Amino acid sequence: MTEMAIYDRIRAHTQKAFGRAINPHLFRDAAATTLAIADPEHVRVAAPLLGHRTFTTTERYYQQAQAFDAHRAYINALFGKGKRS
């Protein structure tokens, strides 16, 4: 299979499974962002896994994860989720 055929097949399968076509690059993005959220102390491990020569490129995922966490904390504070009575 060519790279484009694999790309097209992944998009077709994700469209069928999730109702939205997802390209292979988004899986890399999700993996790096998940690592940054789940284990921020070891986020630098993502650089070689993603094939980045430096952490500078990978740092975007860490910043994205930090923004996600900040958004979640804001929503929880705004709507009172996570409060104990």
Short mmCIF file of N, CA, C and O in Angstrom, two decimals:
data_model
loop_
_atom_site.label_atom_id
_atom_site.label_comp_id
_atom_site.label_asym_id
_atom_site.label_seq_id
_atom_site.Cartn_x
_atom_site.Cartn_y
_atom_site.Cartn_z
N MET A 1 0.84 -1.18 0.00
CA MET A 1 0.00 0.00 0.00
C MET A 1 0.88 1.24 0.00
O MET A 1 1.91 1.27 0.66
N THR A 2 0.42 2.24 -0.69
CA THR A 2 1.14 3.51 -0.69
C THR A 2 0.79 4.29 0.57
O THR A 2 -0.20 3.97 1.27
N GLU A 3 1.56 5.31 0.87
CA GLU A 3 1.28 6.16 2.03
C GLU A 3 -0.11 6.78 1.90
O GLU A 3 -0.87 6.85 2.87
N MET A 4 -0.45 7.21 0.70
CA MET A 4 -1.75 7.85 0.48
C MET A 4 -2.89 6.85 0.66
O MET A 4 -3.94 7.20 1.20
N ALA A 5 -2.68 5.61 0.25
CA ALA A 5 -3.71 4.58 0.43
C ALA A 5 -3.94 4.30 1.91
O ALA A 5 -5.09 4.15 2.36
N ILE A 6 -2.87 4.25 2.70
CA ILE A 6 -2.99 4.05 4.15
C ILE A 6 -3.72 5.24 4.77
O ILE A 6 -4.63 5.07 5.59
N TYR A 7 -3.32 6.43 4.38
CA TYR A 7 -3.95 7.66 4.86
C TYR A 7 -5.46 7.63 4.57
O TYR A 7 -6.27 7.88 5.46
N ASP A 8 -5.81 7.32 3.34
CA ASP A 8 -7.22 7.28 2.95
C ASP A 8 -7.99 6.19 3.71
O ASP A 8 -9.13 6.40 4.11
N ARG A 9 -7.37 5.05 3.92
CA ARG A 9 -8.03 3.96 4.64
C ARG A 9 -8.29 4.35 6.10
O ARG A 9 -9.35 4.08 6.64
N ILE A 10 -7.31 4.98 6.73
CA ILE A 10 -7.49 5.42 8.12
C ILE A 10 -8.62 6.43 8.21
O ILE A 10 -9.48 6.35 9.08
N ARG A 11 -8.64 7.38 7.29
CA ARG A 11 -9.71 8.38 7.29
C ARG A 11 -11.07 7.72 7.07
O ARG A 11 -12.05 8.08 7.72
N ALA A 12 -11.15 6.76 6.18
CA ALA A 12 -12.43 6.08 5.90
C ALA A 12 -12.90 5.29 7.13
O ALA A 12 -14.09 5.34 7.49
N HIS A 13 -11.98 4.58 7.77
CA HIS A 13 -12.36 3.79 8.95
C HIS A 13 -12.79 4.68 10.12
O HIS A 13 -13.74 4.35 10.83
N THR A 14 -12.08 5.78 10.33
CA THR A 14 -12.45 6.66 11.44
C THR A 14 -13.76 7.39 11.13
O THR A 14 -14.55 7.64 12.04
N GLN A 15 -14.00 7.70 9.87
CA GLN A 15 -15.28 8.31 9.48
C GLN A 15 -16.43 7.35 9.82
O GLN A 15 -17.43 7.74 10.40
N LYS A 16 -16.24 6.09 9.47
CA LYS A 16 -17.27 5.08 9.73
C LYS A 16 -17.45 4.85 11.23
O LYS A 16 -18.57 4.73 11.73
N ALA A 17 -16.36 4.77 11.96
CA ALA A 17 -16.41 4.46 13.39
C ALA A 17 -16.87 5.63 14.26
O ALA A 17 -17.61 5.43 15.22
N PHE A 18 -16.43 6.84 13.92
CA PHE A 18 -16.68 8.00 14.79
C PHE A 18 -17.55 9.08 14.17
O PHE A 18 -17.85 10.08 14.82
N GLY A 19 -17.89 8.91 12.90
CA GLY A 19 -18.67 9.94 12.23
C GLY A 19 -17.85 11.13 11.79
O GLY A 19 -18.37 12.15 11.36
N ARG A 20 -16.55 11.00 11.91
CA ARG A 20 -15.62 12.07 11.51
C ARG A 20 -14.32 11.45 11.06
O ARG A 20 -13.77 10.58 11.75
N ALA A 21 -13.85 11.86 9.92
CA ALA A 21 -12.58 11.34 9.41
C ALA A 21 -11.43 11.96 10.20
O ALA A 21 -11.38 13.17 10.41
N ILE A 22 -10.53 11.10 10.66
CA ILE A 22 -9.37 11.55 11.43
C ILE A 22 -8.12 11.14 10.67
O ILE A 22 -7.97 9.99 10.28
N ASN A 23 -7.22 12.09 10.47
CA ASN A 23 -5.99 11.76 9.73
C ASN A 23 -4.94 11.20 10.69
O ASN A 23 -4.99 11.44 11.89
N PRO A 24 -4.00 10.43 10.17
CA PRO A 24 -2.99 9.78 11.02
C PRO A 24 -2.18 10.74 11.88
O PRO A 24 -1.80 10.40 13.00
N HIS A 25 -1.93 11.94 11.39
CA HIS A 25 -1.14 12.90 12.16
C HIS A 25 -1.85 13.26 13.47
O HIS A 25 -1.19 13.51 14.49
N LEU A 26 -3.16 13.27 13.46
CA LEU A 26 -3.89 13.61 14.68
C LEU A 26 -3.68 12.57 15.77
O LEU A 26 -3.70 12.90 16.96
N PHE A 27 -3.43 11.32 15.39
CA PHE A 27 -3.12 10.30 16.39
C PHE A 27 -1.81 10.62 17.10
O PHE A 27 -1.68 10.42 18.31
N ARG A 28 -0.83 11.12 16.36
CA ARG A 28 0.44 11.53 16.97
C ARG A 28 0.20 12.69 17.93
O ARG A 28 0.73 12.72 19.04
N ASP A 29 -0.59 13.66 17.49
CA ASP A 29 -0.92 14.81 18.30
C ASP A 29 -1.59 14.37 19.60
O ASP A 29 -1.23 14.79 20.69
N ALA A 30 -2.56 13.46 19.48
CA ALA A 30 -3.29 12.97 20.65
C ALA A 30 -2.36 12.23 21.60
O ALA A 30 -2.46 12.38 22.83
N ALA A 31 -1.46 11.42 21.07
CA ALA A 31 -0.54 10.67 21.92
C ALA A 31 0.38 11.61 22.69
O ALA A 31 0.58 11.45 23.91
N ALA A 32 0.92 12.60 22.03
CA ALA A 32 1.83 13.54 22.70
C ALA A 32 1.09 14.39 23.72
O ALA A 32 1.59 14.64 24.82
N THR A 33 -0.11 14.84 23.39
CA THR A 33 -0.90 15.64 24.31
C THR A 33 -1.31 14.81 25.53
O THR A 33 -1.25 15.28 26.66
N THR A 34 -1.69 13.56 25.30
CA THR A 34 -2.06 12.67 26.41
C THR A 34 -0.87 12.45 27.33
O THR A 34 -1.02 12.48 28.55
N LEU A 35 0.31 12.25 26.77
CA LEU A 35 1.51 12.09 27.58
C LEU A 35 1.75 13.35 28.41
O LEU A 35 2.05 13.26 29.61
N ALA A 36 1.59 14.51 27.80
CA ALA A 36 1.82 15.76 28.52
C ALA A 36 0.83 15.96 29.66
O ALA A 36 1.17 16.51 30.70
N ILE A 37 -0.41 15.48 29.47
CA ILE A 37 -1.42 15.60 30.53
C ILE A 37 -1.18 14.56 31.62
O ILE A 37 -1.19 14.86 32.81
N ALA A 38 -0.95 13.33 31.22
CA ALA A 38 -0.84 12.22 32.16
C ALA A 38 0.48 12.21 32.93
O ALA A 38 0.51 11.80 34.09
N ASP A 39 1.55 12.65 32.29
CA ASP A 39 2.87 12.58 32.93
C ASP A 39 3.73 13.76 32.51
O ASP A 39 4.72 13.61 31.80
N PRO A 40 3.33 14.97 32.94
CA PRO A 40 4.03 16.18 32.48
C PRO A 40 5.52 16.22 32.83
O PRO A 40 6.30 16.86 32.12
N GLU A 41 5.91 15.51 33.87
CA GLU A 41 7.32 15.50 34.25
C GLU A 41 8.19 14.79 33.21
O GLU A 41 9.39 15.02 33.14
N HIS A 42 7.58 13.92 32.42
CA HIS A 42 8.32 13.16 31.42
C HIS A 42 7.93 13.50 29.99
O HIS A 42 8.12 12.70 29.08
N VAL A 43 7.39 14.69 29.80
CA VAL A 43 6.90 15.09 28.48
C VAL A 43 8.03 15.12 27.43
O VAL A 43 7.80 14.90 26.25
N ARG A 44 9.26 15.31 27.87
CA ARG A 44 10.38 15.34 26.91
C ARG A 44 10.58 14.00 26.20
O ARG A 44 11.18 13.94 25.15
N VAL A 45 10.04 12.93 26.75
CA VAL A 45 10.12 11.61 26.11
C VAL A 45 9.40 11.63 24.76
O VAL A 45 9.75 10.87 23.85
N ALA A 46 8.42 12.51 24.62
CA ALA A 46 7.65 12.58 23.38
C ALA A 46 8.49 13.03 22.19
O ALA A 46 8.19 12.65 21.05
N ALA A 47 9.54 13.81 22.41
CA ALA A 47 10.33 14.33 21.30
C ALA A 47 10.91 13.22 20.42
O ALA A 47 10.67 13.20 19.20
N PRO A 48 11.66 12.28 20.98
CA PRO A 48 12.18 11.22 20.11
C PRO A 48 11.08 10.28 19.58
O PRO A 48 11.19 9.77 18.46
N LEU A 49 10.02 10.09 20.36
CA LEU A 49 8.92 9.24 19.89
C LEU A 49 8.25 9.84 18.65
O LEU A 49 7.82 9.11 17.76
N LEU A 50 8.18 11.16 18.61
CA LEU A 50 7.55 11.85 17.48
C LEU A 50 8.54 12.17 16.37
O LEU A 50 8.17 12.68 15.33
N GLY A 51 9.81 11.87 16.61
CA GLY A 51 10.83 12.14 15.60
C GLY A 51 11.30 13.57 15.57
O GLY A 51 11.87 14.03 14.58
N HIS A 52 11.08 14.30 16.66
CA HIS A 52 11.54 15.69 16.73
C HIS A 52 13.00 15.72 17.18
O HIS A 52 13.38 14.99 18.09
N ARG A 53 13.80 16.54 16.54
CA ARG A 53 15.21 16.64 16.91
C ARG A 53 15.42 17.41 18.21
O ARG A 53 16.38 17.17 18.93
N THR A 54 14.52 18.33 18.48
CA THR A 54 14.63 19.13 19.70
C THR A 54 13.29 19.14 20.42
O THR A 54 12.24 18.84 19.83
N PHE A 55 13.34 19.52 21.68
CA PHE A 55 12.11 19.59 22.47
C PHE A 55 11.25 20.79 22.06
O PHE A 55 10.06 20.81 22.33
N THR A 56 11.82 21.77 21.39
CA THR A 56 11.08 22.98 21.01
C THR A 56 9.82 22.64 20.24
O THR A 56 8.75 23.18 20.50
N THR A 57 9.92 21.72 19.30
CA THR A 57 8.75 21.33 18.51
C THR A 57 7.75 20.59 19.38
O THR A 57 6.54 20.84 19.31
N THR A 58 8.23 19.73 20.24
CA THR A 58 7.37 18.94 21.11
C THR A 58 6.69 19.80 22.18
O THR A 58 5.60 19.48 22.64
N GLU A 59 7.31 20.90 22.53
CA GLU A 59 6.79 21.77 23.58
C GLU A 59 5.38 22.26 23.27
O GLU A 59 4.58 22.51 24.17
N ARG A 60 5.03 22.33 22.01
CA ARG A 60 3.68 22.75 21.60
C ARG A 60 2.63 21.83 22.23
O ARG A 60 1.58 22.28 22.68
N TYR A 61 2.91 20.54 22.29
CA TYR A 61 1.97 19.59 22.88
C TYR A 61 1.83 19.81 24.38
O TYR A 61 0.75 19.69 24.94
N TYR A 62 2.94 20.13 25.02
CA TYR A 62 2.92 20.41 26.45
C TYR A 62 2.06 21.65 26.71
O TYR A 62 1.22 21.66 27.61
N GLN A 63 2.26 22.69 25.90
CA GLN A 63 1.47 23.91 26.06
C GLN A 63 0.00 23.66 25.78
O GLN A 63 -0.88 24.19 26.47
N GLN A 64 -0.29 22.84 24.79
CA GLN A 64 -1.67 22.48 24.47
C GLN A 64 -2.30 21.74 25.66
O GLN A 64 -3.45 21.99 26.02
N ALA A 65 -1.57 20.84 26.28
CA ALA A 65 -2.07 20.10 27.43
C ALA A 65 -2.31 21.04 28.61
O ALA A 65 -3.31 20.90 29.32
N GLN A 66 -1.41 21.99 28.82
CA GLN A 66 -1.58 22.95 29.90
C GLN A 66 -2.83 23.80 29.67
O GLN A 66 -3.58 24.07 30.61
N ALA A 67 -3.07 24.19 28.43
CA ALA A 67 -4.26 24.97 28.11
C ALA A 67 -5.53 24.15 28.34
O ALA A 67 -6.53 24.65 28.87
N PHE A 68 -5.48 22.87 27.99
CA PHE A 68 -6.61 21.98 28.21
C PHE A 68 -6.91 21.86 29.70
O PHE A 68 -8.07 21.96 30.12
N ASP A 69 -5.88 21.66 30.51
CA ASP A 69 -6.07 21.55 31.96
C ASP A 69 -6.62 22.86 32.54
O ASP A 69 -7.49 22.84 33.42
N ALA A 70 -6.12 23.99 32.06
CA ALA A 70 -6.61 25.28 32.54
C ALA A 70 -8.08 25.47 32.17
O ALA A 70 -8.88 25.94 32.99
N HIS A 71 -8.45 25.08 30.97
CA HIS A 71 -9.84 25.18 30.53
C HIS A 71 -10.74 24.29 31.40
O HIS A 71 -11.81 24.72 31.84
N ARG A 72 -10.30 23.07 31.64
CA ARG A 72 -11.08 22.14 32.46
C ARG A 72 -11.25 22.70 33.89
O ARG A 72 -12.34 22.64 34.45
N ALA A 73 -10.21 23.26 34.46
CA ALA A 73 -10.30 23.84 35.81
C ALA A 73 -11.25 25.03 35.82
O ALA A 73 -12.05 25.19 36.76
N TYR A 74 -11.22 25.84 34.78
CA TYR A 74 -12.12 26.99 34.67
C TYR A 74 -13.57 26.54 34.61
O TYR A 74 -14.43 27.06 35.32
N ILE A 75 -13.86 25.55 33.78
CA ILE A 75 -15.23 25.04 33.65
C ILE A 75 -15.70 24.44 34.97
O ILE A 75 -16.83 24.67 35.41
N ASN A 76 -14.83 23.68 35.61
CA ASN A 76 -15.18 23.09 36.90
C ASN A 76 -15.47 24.16 37.95
O ASN A 76 -16.41 24.04 38.73
N ALA A 77 -14.67 25.22 37.96
CA ALA A 77 -14.89 26.31 38.90
C ALA A 77 -16.17 27.07 38.56
O ALA A 77 -16.95 27.43 39.45
N LEU A 78 -16.41 27.28 37.30
CA LEU A 78 -17.58 28.03 36.86
C LEU A 78 -18.88 27.31 37.17
O LEU A 78 -19.84 27.90 37.64
N PHE A 79 -18.90 26.02 36.93
CA PHE A 79 -20.12 25.25 37.11
C PHE A 79 -20.15 24.41 38.39
O PHE A 79 -21.07 23.63 38.61
N GLY A 80 -19.11 24.55 39.22
CA GLY A 80 -19.11 23.89 40.50
C GLY A 80 -18.85 22.40 40.47
O GLY A 80 -19.09 21.71 41.44
N LYS A 81 -18.35 21.90 39.36
CA LYS A 81 -18.07 20.46 39.31
C LYS A 81 -16.88 20.15 40.18
O LYS A 81 -15.94 20.92 40.28
N GLY A 82 -16.94 19.01 40.80
CA GLY A 82 -15.84 18.58 41.64
C GLY A 82 -15.93 19.08 43.07
O GLY A 82 -15.13 18.71 43.90
N LYS A 83 -16.93 19.94 43.35
CA LYS A 83 -17.09 20.41 44.72
C LYS A 83 -17.76 19.33 45.55
O LYS A 83 -18.63 18.63 45.10
N ARG A 84 -17.33 19.25 46.78
CA ARG A 84 -17.93 18.28 47.69
C ARG A 84 -18.85 19.03 48.67
O ARG A 84 -18.51 20.09 49.15
N SER A 85 -19.97 18.45 48.92
CA SER A 85 -20.92 19.08 49.83
C SER A 85 -20.64 18.70 51.26
O SER A 85 -20.22 17.66 51.57
#
